[in-house]
GROMACS .gro file of C-alpha atoms in nm:
model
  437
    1UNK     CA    1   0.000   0.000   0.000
    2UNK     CA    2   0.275   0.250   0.094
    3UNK     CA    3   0.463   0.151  -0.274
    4UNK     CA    4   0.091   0.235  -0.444
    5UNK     CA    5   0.060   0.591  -0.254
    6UNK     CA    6   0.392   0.680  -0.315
    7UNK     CA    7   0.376   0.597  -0.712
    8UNK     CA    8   0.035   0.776  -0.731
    9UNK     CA    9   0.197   1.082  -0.565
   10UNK     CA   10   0.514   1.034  -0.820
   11UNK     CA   11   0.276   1.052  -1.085
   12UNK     CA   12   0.079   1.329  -0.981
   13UNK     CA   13   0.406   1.564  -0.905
   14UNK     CA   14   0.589   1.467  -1.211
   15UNK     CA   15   0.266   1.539  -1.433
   16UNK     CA   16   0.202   1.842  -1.252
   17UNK     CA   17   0.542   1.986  -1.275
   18UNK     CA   18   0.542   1.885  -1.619
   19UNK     CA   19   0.253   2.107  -1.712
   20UNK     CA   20   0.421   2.361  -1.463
   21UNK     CA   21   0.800   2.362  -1.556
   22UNK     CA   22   0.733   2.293  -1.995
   23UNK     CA   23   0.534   2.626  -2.030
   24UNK     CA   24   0.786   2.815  -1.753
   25UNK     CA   25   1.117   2.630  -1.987
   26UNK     CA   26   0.950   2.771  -2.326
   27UNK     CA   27   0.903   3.101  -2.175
   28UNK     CA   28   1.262   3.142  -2.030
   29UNK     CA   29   1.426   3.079  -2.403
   30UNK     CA   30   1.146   3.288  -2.503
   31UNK     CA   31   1.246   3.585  -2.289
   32UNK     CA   32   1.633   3.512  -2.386
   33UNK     CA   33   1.602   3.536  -2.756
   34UNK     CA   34   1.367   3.870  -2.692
   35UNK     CA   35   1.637   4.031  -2.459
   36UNK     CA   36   1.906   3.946  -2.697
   37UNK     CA   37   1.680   4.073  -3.001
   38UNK     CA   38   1.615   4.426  -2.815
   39UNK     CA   39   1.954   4.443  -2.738
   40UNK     CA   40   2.081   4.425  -3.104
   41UNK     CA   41   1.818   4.652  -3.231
   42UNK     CA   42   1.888   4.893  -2.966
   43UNK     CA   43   2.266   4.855  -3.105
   44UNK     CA   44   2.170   4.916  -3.466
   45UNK     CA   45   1.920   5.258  -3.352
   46UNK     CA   46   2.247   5.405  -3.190
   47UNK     CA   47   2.400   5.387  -3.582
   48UNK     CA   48   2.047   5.581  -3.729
   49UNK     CA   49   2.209   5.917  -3.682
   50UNK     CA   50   2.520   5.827  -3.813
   51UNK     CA   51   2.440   5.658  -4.147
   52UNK     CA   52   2.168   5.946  -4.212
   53UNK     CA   53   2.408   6.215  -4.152
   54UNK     CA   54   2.804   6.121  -4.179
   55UNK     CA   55   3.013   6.036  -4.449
   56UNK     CA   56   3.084   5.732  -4.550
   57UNK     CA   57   3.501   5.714  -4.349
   58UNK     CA   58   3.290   5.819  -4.020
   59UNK     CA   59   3.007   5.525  -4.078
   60UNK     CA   60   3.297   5.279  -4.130
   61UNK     CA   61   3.463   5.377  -3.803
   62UNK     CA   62   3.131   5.390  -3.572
   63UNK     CA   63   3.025   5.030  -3.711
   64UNK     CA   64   3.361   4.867  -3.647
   65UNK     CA   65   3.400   5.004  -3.274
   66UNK     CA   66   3.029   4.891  -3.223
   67UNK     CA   67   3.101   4.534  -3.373
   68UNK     CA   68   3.409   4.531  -3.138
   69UNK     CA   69   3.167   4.645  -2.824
   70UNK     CA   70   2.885   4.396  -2.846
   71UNK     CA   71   3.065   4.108  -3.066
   72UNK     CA   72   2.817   4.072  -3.293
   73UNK     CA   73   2.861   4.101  -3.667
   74UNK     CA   74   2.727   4.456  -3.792
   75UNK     CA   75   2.684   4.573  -4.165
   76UNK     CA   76   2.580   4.906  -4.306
   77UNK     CA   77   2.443   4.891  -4.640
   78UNK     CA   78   2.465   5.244  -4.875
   79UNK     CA   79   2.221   5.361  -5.156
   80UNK     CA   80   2.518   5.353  -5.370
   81UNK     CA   81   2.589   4.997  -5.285
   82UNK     CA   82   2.893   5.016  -5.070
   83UNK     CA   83   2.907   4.768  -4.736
   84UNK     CA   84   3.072   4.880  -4.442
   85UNK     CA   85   3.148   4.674  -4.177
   86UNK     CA   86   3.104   4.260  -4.224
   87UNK     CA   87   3.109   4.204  -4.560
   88UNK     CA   88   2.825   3.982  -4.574
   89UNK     CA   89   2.636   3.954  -4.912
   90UNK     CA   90   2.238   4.136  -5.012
   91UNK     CA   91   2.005   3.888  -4.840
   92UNK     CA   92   1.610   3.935  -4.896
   93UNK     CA   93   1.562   4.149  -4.578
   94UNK     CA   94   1.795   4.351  -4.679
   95UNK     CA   95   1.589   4.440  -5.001
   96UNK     CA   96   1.314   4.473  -4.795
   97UNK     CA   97   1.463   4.720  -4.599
   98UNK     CA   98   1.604   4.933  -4.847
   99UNK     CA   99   1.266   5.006  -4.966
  100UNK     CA  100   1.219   5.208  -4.666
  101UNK     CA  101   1.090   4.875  -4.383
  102UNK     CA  102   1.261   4.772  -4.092
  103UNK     CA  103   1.235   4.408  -3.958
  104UNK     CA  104   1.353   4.126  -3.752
  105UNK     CA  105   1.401   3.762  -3.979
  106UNK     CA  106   1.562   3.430  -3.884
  107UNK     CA  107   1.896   3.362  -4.126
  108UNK     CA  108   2.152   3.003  -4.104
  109UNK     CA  109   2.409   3.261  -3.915
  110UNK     CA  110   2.116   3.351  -3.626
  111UNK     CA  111   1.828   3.647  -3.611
  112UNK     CA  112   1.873   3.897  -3.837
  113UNK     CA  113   1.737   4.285  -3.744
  114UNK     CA  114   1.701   4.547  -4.032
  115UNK     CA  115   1.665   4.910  -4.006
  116UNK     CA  116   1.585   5.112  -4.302
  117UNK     CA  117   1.768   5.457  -4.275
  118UNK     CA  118   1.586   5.714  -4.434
  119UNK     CA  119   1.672   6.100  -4.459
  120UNK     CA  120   2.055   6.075  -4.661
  121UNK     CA  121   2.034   6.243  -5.013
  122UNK     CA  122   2.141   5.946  -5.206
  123UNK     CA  123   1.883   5.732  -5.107
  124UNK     CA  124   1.797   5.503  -4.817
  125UNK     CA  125   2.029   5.301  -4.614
  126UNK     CA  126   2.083   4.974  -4.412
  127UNK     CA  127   2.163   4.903  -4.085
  128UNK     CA  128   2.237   4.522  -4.065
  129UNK     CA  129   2.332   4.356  -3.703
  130UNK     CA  130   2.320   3.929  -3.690
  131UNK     CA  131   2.247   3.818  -3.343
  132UNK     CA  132   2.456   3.430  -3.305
  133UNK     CA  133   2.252   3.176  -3.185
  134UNK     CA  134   2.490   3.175  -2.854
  135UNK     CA  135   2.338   3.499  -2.764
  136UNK     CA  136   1.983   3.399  -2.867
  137UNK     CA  137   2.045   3.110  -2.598
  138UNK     CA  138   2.253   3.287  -2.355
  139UNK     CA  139   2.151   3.159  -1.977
  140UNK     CA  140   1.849   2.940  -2.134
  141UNK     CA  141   2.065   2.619  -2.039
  142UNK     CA  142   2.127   2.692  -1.692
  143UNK     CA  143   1.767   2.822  -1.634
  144UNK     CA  144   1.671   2.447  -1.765
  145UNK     CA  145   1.924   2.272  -1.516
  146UNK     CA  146   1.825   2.481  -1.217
  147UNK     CA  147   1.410   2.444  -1.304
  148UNK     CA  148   1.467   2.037  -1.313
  149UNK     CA  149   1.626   2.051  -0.979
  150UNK     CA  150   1.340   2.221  -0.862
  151UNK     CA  151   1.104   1.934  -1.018
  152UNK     CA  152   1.339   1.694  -0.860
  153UNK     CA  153   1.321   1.836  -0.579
  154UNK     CA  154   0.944   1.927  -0.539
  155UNK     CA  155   0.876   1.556  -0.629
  156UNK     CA  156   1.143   1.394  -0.361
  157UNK     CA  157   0.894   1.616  -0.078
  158UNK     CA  158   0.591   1.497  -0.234
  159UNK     CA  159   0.754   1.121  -0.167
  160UNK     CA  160   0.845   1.146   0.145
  161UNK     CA  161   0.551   1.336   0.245
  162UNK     CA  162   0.338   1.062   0.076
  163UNK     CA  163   0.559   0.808   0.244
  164UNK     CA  164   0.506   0.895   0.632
  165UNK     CA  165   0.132   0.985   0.540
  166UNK     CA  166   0.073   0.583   0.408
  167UNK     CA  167   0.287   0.492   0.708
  168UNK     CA  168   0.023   0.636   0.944
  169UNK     CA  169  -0.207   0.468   0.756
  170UNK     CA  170  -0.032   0.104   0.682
  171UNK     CA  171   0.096   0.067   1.038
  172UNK     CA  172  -0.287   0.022   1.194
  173UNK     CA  173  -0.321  -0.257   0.917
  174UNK     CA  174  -0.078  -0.399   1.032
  175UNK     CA  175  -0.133  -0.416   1.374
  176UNK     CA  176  -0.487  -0.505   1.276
  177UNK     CA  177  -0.327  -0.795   1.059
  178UNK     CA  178  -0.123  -0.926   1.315
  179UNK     CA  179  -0.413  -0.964   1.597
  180UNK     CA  180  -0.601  -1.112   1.330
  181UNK     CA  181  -0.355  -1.376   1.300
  182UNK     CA  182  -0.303  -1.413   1.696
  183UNK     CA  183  -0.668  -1.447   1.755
  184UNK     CA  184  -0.633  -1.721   1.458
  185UNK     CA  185  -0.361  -1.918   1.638
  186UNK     CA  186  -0.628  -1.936   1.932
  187UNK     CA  187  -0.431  -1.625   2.109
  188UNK     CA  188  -0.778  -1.469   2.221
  189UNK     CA  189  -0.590  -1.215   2.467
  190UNK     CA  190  -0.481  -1.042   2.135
  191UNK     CA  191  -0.588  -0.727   2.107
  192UNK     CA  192  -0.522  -0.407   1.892
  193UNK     CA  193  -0.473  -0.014   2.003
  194UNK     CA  194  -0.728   0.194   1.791
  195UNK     CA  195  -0.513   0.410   1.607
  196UNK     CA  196  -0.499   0.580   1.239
  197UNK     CA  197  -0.783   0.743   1.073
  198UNK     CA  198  -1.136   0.753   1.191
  199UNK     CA  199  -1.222   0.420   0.993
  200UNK     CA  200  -0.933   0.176   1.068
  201UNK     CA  201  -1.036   0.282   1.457
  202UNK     CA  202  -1.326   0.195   1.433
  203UNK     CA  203  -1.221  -0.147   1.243
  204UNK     CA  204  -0.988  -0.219   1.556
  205UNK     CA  205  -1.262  -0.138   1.811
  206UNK     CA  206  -1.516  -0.414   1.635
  207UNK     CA  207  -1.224  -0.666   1.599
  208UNK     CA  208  -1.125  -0.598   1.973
  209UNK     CA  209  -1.513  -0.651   2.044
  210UNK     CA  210  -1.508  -0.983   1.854
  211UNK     CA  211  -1.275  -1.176   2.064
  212UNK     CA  212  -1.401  -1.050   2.386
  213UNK     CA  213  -1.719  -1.228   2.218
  214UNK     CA  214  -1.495  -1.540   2.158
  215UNK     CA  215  -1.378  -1.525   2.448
  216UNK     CA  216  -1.713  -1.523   2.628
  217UNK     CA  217  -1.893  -1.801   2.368
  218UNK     CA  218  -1.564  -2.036   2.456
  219UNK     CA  219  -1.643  -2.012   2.829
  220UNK     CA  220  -1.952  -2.051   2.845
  221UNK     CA  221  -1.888  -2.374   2.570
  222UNK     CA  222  -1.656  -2.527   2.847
  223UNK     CA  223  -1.896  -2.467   3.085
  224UNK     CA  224  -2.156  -2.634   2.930
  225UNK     CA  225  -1.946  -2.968   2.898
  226UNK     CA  226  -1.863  -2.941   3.273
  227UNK     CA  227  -2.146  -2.946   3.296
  228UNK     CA  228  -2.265  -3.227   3.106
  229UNK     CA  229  -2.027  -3.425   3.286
  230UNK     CA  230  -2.198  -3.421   3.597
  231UNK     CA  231  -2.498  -3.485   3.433
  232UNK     CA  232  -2.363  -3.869   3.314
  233UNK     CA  233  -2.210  -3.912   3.607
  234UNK     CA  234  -2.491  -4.057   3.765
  235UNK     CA  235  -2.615  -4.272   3.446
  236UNK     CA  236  -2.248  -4.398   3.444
  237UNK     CA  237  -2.258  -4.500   3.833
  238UNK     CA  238  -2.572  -4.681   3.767
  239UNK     CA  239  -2.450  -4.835   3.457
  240UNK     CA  240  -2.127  -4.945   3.660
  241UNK     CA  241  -2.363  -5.101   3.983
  242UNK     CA  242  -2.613  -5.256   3.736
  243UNK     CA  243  -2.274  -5.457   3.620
  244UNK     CA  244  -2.108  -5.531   3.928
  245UNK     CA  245  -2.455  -5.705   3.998
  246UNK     CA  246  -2.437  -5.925   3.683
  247UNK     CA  247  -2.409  -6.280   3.780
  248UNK     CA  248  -2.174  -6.339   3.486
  249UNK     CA  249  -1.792  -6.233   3.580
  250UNK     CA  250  -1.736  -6.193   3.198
  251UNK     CA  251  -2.085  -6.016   3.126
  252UNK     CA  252  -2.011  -5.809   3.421
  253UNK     CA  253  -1.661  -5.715   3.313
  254UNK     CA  254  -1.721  -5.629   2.969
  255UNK     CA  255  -2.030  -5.370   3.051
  256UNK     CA  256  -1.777  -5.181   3.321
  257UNK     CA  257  -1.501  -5.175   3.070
  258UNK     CA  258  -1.745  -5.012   2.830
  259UNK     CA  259  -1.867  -4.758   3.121
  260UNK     CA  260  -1.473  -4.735   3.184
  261UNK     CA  261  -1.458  -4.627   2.811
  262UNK     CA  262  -1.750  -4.415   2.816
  263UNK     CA  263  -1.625  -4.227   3.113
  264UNK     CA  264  -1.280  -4.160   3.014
  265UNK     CA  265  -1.406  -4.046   2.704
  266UNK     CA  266  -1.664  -3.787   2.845
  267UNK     CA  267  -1.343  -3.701   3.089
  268UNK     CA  268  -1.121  -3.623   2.777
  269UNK     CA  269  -1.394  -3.429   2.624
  270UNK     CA  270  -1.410  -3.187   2.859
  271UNK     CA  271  -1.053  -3.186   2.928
  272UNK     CA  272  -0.992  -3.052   2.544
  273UNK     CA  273  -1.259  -2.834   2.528
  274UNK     CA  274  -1.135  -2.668   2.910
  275UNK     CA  275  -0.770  -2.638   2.757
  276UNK     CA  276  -0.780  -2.628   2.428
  277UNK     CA  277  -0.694  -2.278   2.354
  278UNK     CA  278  -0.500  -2.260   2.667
  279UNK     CA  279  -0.131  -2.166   2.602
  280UNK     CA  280   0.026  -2.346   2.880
  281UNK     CA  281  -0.111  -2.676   2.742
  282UNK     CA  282   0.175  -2.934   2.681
  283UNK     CA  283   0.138  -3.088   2.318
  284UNK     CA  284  -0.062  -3.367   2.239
  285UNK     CA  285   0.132  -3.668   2.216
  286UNK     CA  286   0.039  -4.062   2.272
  287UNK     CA  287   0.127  -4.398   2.163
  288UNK     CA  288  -0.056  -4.540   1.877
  289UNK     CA  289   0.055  -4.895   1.925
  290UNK     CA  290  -0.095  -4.925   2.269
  291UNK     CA  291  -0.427  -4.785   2.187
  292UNK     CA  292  -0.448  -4.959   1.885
  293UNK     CA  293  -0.405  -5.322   2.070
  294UNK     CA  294  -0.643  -5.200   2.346
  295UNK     CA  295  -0.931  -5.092   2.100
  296UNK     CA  296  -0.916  -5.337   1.853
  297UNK     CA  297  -0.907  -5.653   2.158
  298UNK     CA  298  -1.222  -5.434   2.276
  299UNK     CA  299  -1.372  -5.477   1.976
  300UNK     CA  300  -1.272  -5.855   1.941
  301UNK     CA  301  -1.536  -5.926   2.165
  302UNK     CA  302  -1.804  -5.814   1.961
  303UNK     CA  303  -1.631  -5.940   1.627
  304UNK     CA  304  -1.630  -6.300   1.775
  305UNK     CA  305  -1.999  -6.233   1.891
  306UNK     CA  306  -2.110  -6.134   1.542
  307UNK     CA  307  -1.879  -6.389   1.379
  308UNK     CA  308  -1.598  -6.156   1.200
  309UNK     CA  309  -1.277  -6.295   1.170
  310UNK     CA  310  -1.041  -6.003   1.275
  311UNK     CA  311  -0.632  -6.016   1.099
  312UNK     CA  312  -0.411  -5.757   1.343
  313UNK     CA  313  -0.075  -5.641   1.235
  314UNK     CA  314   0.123  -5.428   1.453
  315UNK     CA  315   0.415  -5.321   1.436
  316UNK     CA  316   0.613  -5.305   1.756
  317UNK     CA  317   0.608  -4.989   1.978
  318UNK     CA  318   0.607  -4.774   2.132
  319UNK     CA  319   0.483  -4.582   1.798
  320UNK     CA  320   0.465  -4.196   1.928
  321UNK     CA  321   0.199  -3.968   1.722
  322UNK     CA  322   0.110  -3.615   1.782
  323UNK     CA  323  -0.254  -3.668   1.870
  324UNK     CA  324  -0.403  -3.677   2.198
  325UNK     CA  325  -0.502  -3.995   2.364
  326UNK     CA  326  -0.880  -3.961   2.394
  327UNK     CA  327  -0.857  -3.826   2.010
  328UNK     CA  328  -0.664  -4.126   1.860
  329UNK     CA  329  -0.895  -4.384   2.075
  330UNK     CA  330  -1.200  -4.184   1.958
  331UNK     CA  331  -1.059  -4.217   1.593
  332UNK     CA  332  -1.032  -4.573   1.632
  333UNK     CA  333  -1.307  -4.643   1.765
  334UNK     CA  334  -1.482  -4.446   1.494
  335UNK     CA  335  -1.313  -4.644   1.248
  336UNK     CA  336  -1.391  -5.019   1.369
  337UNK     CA  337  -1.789  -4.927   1.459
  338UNK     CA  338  -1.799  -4.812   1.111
  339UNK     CA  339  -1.720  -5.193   1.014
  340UNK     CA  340  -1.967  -5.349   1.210
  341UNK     CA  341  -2.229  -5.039   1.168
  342UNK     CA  342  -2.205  -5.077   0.756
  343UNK     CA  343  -2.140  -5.445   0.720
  344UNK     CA  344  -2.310  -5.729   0.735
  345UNK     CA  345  -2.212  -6.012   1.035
  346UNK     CA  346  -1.965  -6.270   0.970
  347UNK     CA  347  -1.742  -6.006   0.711
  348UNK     CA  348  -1.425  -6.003   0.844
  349UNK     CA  349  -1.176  -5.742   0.859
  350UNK     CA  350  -0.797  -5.642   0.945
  351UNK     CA  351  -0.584  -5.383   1.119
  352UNK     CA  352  -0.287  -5.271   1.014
  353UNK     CA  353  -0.041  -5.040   1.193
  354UNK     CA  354   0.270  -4.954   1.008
  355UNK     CA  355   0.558  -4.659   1.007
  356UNK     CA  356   0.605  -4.518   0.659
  357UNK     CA  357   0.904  -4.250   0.574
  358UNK     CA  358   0.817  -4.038   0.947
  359UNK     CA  359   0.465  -4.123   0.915
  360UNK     CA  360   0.218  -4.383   1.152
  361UNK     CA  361  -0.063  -4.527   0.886
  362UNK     CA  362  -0.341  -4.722   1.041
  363UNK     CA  363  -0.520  -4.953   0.807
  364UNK     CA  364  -0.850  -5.082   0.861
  365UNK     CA  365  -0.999  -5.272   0.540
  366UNK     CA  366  -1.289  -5.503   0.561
  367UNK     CA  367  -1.439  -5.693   0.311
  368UNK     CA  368  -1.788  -5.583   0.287
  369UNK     CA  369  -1.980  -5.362   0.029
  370UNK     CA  370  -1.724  -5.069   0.008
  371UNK     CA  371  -1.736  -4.668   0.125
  372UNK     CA  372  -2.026  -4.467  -0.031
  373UNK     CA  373  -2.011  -4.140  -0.194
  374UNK     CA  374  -1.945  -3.893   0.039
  375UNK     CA  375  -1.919  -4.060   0.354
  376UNK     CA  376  -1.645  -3.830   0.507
  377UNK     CA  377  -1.875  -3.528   0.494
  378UNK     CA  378  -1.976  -3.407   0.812
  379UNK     CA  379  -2.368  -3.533   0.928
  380UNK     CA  380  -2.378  -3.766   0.582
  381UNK     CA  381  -2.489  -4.133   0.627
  382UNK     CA  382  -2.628  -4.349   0.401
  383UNK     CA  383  -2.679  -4.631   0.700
  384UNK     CA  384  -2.864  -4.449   0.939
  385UNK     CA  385  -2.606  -4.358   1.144
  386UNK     CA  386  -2.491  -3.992   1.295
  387UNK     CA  387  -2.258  -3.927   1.000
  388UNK     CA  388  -1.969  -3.829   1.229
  389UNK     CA  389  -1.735  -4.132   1.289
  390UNK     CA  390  -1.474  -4.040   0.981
  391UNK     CA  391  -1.541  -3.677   1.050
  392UNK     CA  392  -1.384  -3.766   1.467
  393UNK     CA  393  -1.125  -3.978   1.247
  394UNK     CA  394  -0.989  -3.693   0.974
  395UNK     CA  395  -1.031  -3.384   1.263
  396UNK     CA  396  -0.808  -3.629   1.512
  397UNK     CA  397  -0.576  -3.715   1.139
  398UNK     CA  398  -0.528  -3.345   1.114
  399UNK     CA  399  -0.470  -3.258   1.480
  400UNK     CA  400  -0.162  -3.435   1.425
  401UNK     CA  401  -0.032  -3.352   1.100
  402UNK     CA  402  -0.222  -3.599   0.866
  403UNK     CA  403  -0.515  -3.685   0.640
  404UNK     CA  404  -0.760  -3.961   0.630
  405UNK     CA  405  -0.754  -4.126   0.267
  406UNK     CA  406  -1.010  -4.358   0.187
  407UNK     CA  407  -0.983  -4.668  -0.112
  408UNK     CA  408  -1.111  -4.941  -0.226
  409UNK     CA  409  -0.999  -5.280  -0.138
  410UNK     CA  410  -0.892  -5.510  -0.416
  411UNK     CA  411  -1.212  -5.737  -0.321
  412UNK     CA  412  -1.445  -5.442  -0.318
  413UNK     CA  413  -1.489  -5.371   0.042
  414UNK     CA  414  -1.374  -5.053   0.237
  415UNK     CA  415  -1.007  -4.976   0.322
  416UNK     CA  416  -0.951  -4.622   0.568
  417UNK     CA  417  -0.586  -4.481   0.587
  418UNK     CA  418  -0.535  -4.294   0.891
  419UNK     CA  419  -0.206  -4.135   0.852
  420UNK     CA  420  -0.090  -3.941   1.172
  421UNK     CA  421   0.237  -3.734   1.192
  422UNK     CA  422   0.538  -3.765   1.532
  423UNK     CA  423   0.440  -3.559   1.829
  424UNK     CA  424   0.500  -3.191   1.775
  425UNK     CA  425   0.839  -3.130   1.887
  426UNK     CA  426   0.958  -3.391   1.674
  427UNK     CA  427   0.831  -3.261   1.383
  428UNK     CA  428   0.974  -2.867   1.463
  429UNK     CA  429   1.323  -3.084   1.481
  430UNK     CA  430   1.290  -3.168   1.118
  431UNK     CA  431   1.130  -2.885   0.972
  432UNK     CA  432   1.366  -2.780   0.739
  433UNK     CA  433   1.487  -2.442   0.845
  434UNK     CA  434   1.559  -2.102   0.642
  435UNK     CA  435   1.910  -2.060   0.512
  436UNK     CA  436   2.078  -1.715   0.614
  437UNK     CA  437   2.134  -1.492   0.398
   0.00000   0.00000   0.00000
């Protein structure tokens, strides 16, 4: 913005002074040639009383000491054809003049002034006097230098004048910018001093008032999950008694692993929404290897139940990953309900977790009819279903620096990459960093 103002004021000076300083230039040579001109002709009236009245040995001494006073070549031109002085052929204006008019004309030798003498016996007589171009231009050159310093000049202030008044004016942008990006990067303490015109203060007082508004929405957002944690509290403790009550040990254990589940997942719900803009918070980081065995032997249970043969490859771990723990076990289990949500019992499927060139991918491919059209859209479900299990699986994919891909099997069914990036201070150590300059 401050490059635009200050070419816009550049244009406007040197197109000003342009129409200014051409006109002033024109006059100045103008005004030279017409001071030189009066000059000569004042010159050549001095010789009137001579050539009307003296003899022809006096003429011929007054036009040489005047040629040797003013430089310039001078000429006297008698009835009876004699030239005194230069000896400079007839040219047209002197015929002119000899018929009794006096003029000014433009010759190759410089301007020309003519004054018919008129009063001597024998006729009339010539006064001739050349002013050299020199003398026509005398001073015009250094008149031209000093006016284009002056343009120079004039248009150098206009810059820098143009310069400090964009600064007043880019220098709130950026400020505004720079919150903007602050209160992007969840910094919602950002705010901006109202400064610069009228209109980019009241910009900065509206963008100050929108993340107070944040701010407020956010807490009263946590809030409302604390609060819904108390309210399943006492569903969950009933779940967990109604369990312990079973007569089955095995019955009895699987229901309080699920309330287990349940709970720690309502805990880590409102744990992320509570901190999740909070600056102090120490990066999300957990290990996919471990919550991969534990979720997919959770799910064995209900695979054997419904008759699905389930193939796990894992590769050994620890395998860090720079999502949280309730996130990846969320993803997961997003993932595996979608396989016995969408397919029919007994269709068995596999899990794969694998390291990949820095990179944790987590395979699940089953074997049943295959992923419709648009299925990772947020809400969409063509079974029924909530629509948000790959949604929880490509948020938790991006959280730590990876995408969800989804493929076709080469039997038809379903096959879901989850690839998921090293915790975050691993990947700041091999960001490739600028070179100096």
């Amino acid at each position: 913005m401050r490059a635009r103002l200050a070419l816009l004021v550049a244009a406007v000076s040197v197109l000003t002074l342009i129409a200014f300083l051409v006109p002033l230039a024109l006059l100045v040579r103008t005004v030279a040639e017409d001071r030189a001109t009066v000059r000569a002709t004042a010159d050549a009236q001095s010789l009137v009383p001579v050539v009307g009245t003296a003899d022809a040995a006096t003429i011929r001494l007054t036009v040489e000491q005047l040629a040797a006073e003013s430089g310039r070549p001078v000429s006297v031109f008698l009835p009876d054809g004699t030239v005194l002085g230069a000896q400079t052929p007839r040219t047209p204006a002197v015929a002119l003049a000899a018929r009794g008019q006096s003029l000014t004309g433009e010759s190759a030798a410089g301007r020309e002034v003519v004054i018919a003498v008129q009063g001597r016996a024998d006729g009339t007589g010539v006064i001739r006097i050349v002013v050299p171009q020199h003398e026509l231009t005398a001073g015009v050159t250094r008149a031209w230098l000093v006016l284009a310093l002056l343009g120079v000049i004039l248009v150098l202030i206009g810059l820098l004048v143009a310069d400090r008044l964009a600064r007043t004016l880019v220098r709130p942008i950026s400020d505004l910018s720079a919150v903007s990006h602050r209160l992007a990067n969840a910094e919602l303490d950002a705010r901006v001093t109202p400064a610069g015109p009228a209109e980019l203060r009241e910009v900065a007082g509206a963008l100050n008032h929108l993340a107070t508004r944040i701010q407020v929405l956010l807490v009263q957002e946590r809030e409302q999950v604390a609060d819904l944690s108390h309210q399943l509290r006492t569903p969950l403790t009933a779940l967990r008694l109604e369990a312990e009550s079973l007569r089955d040990p095995d019955d009895a254990a699987r229901i309080t692993a699920a309330a287990d589940g349940l709970e720690r997942a309502v805990t880590g719900l409102i744990r992320q929404a509570r901190w999740r803009h909070s600056p102090a918070a120490a990066p999300a980081t957990s290990d996919a290897a471990a919550i991969v065995a534990d979720r997919v032997a959770f799910w064995s249970v209900l695979a054997e139940d419904t008759g699905r043969a389930v193939t796990l490859d894992l590769a050994a771990g620890p395998i860090p990953v720079g999502v949280a723990a309730d996130n990846l076990t969320a993803a997961v289990d997003a993932l595996l309900g979608n396989v016995f949500a969408h397919t029919p019992d007994g269709t068995p499927f596999a899990v794969r977790l694998a390291q990949d060139a820095g990179e944790v991918i987590l395979t699940v491919a089953d074997e049943g009819p295959g992923m419709p059209i648009g299925a990772v859209r947020r809400g969409a479900s063509a079974a029924g279903s909530t629509g948000l299990g790959l949604d929880i699986a490509r948020r938790a994919a991006q959280a730590g620096g990876g995408r969800l891909e989804l493929r076709t099997g080469p039997g038809g069914g379903a096959q879901v990459l989850l690839r998921l990036g090293p915790p975050t201070s691993t990947r700041e150590a091999e960001a490739p960093r600028p070179r100096d300059a």
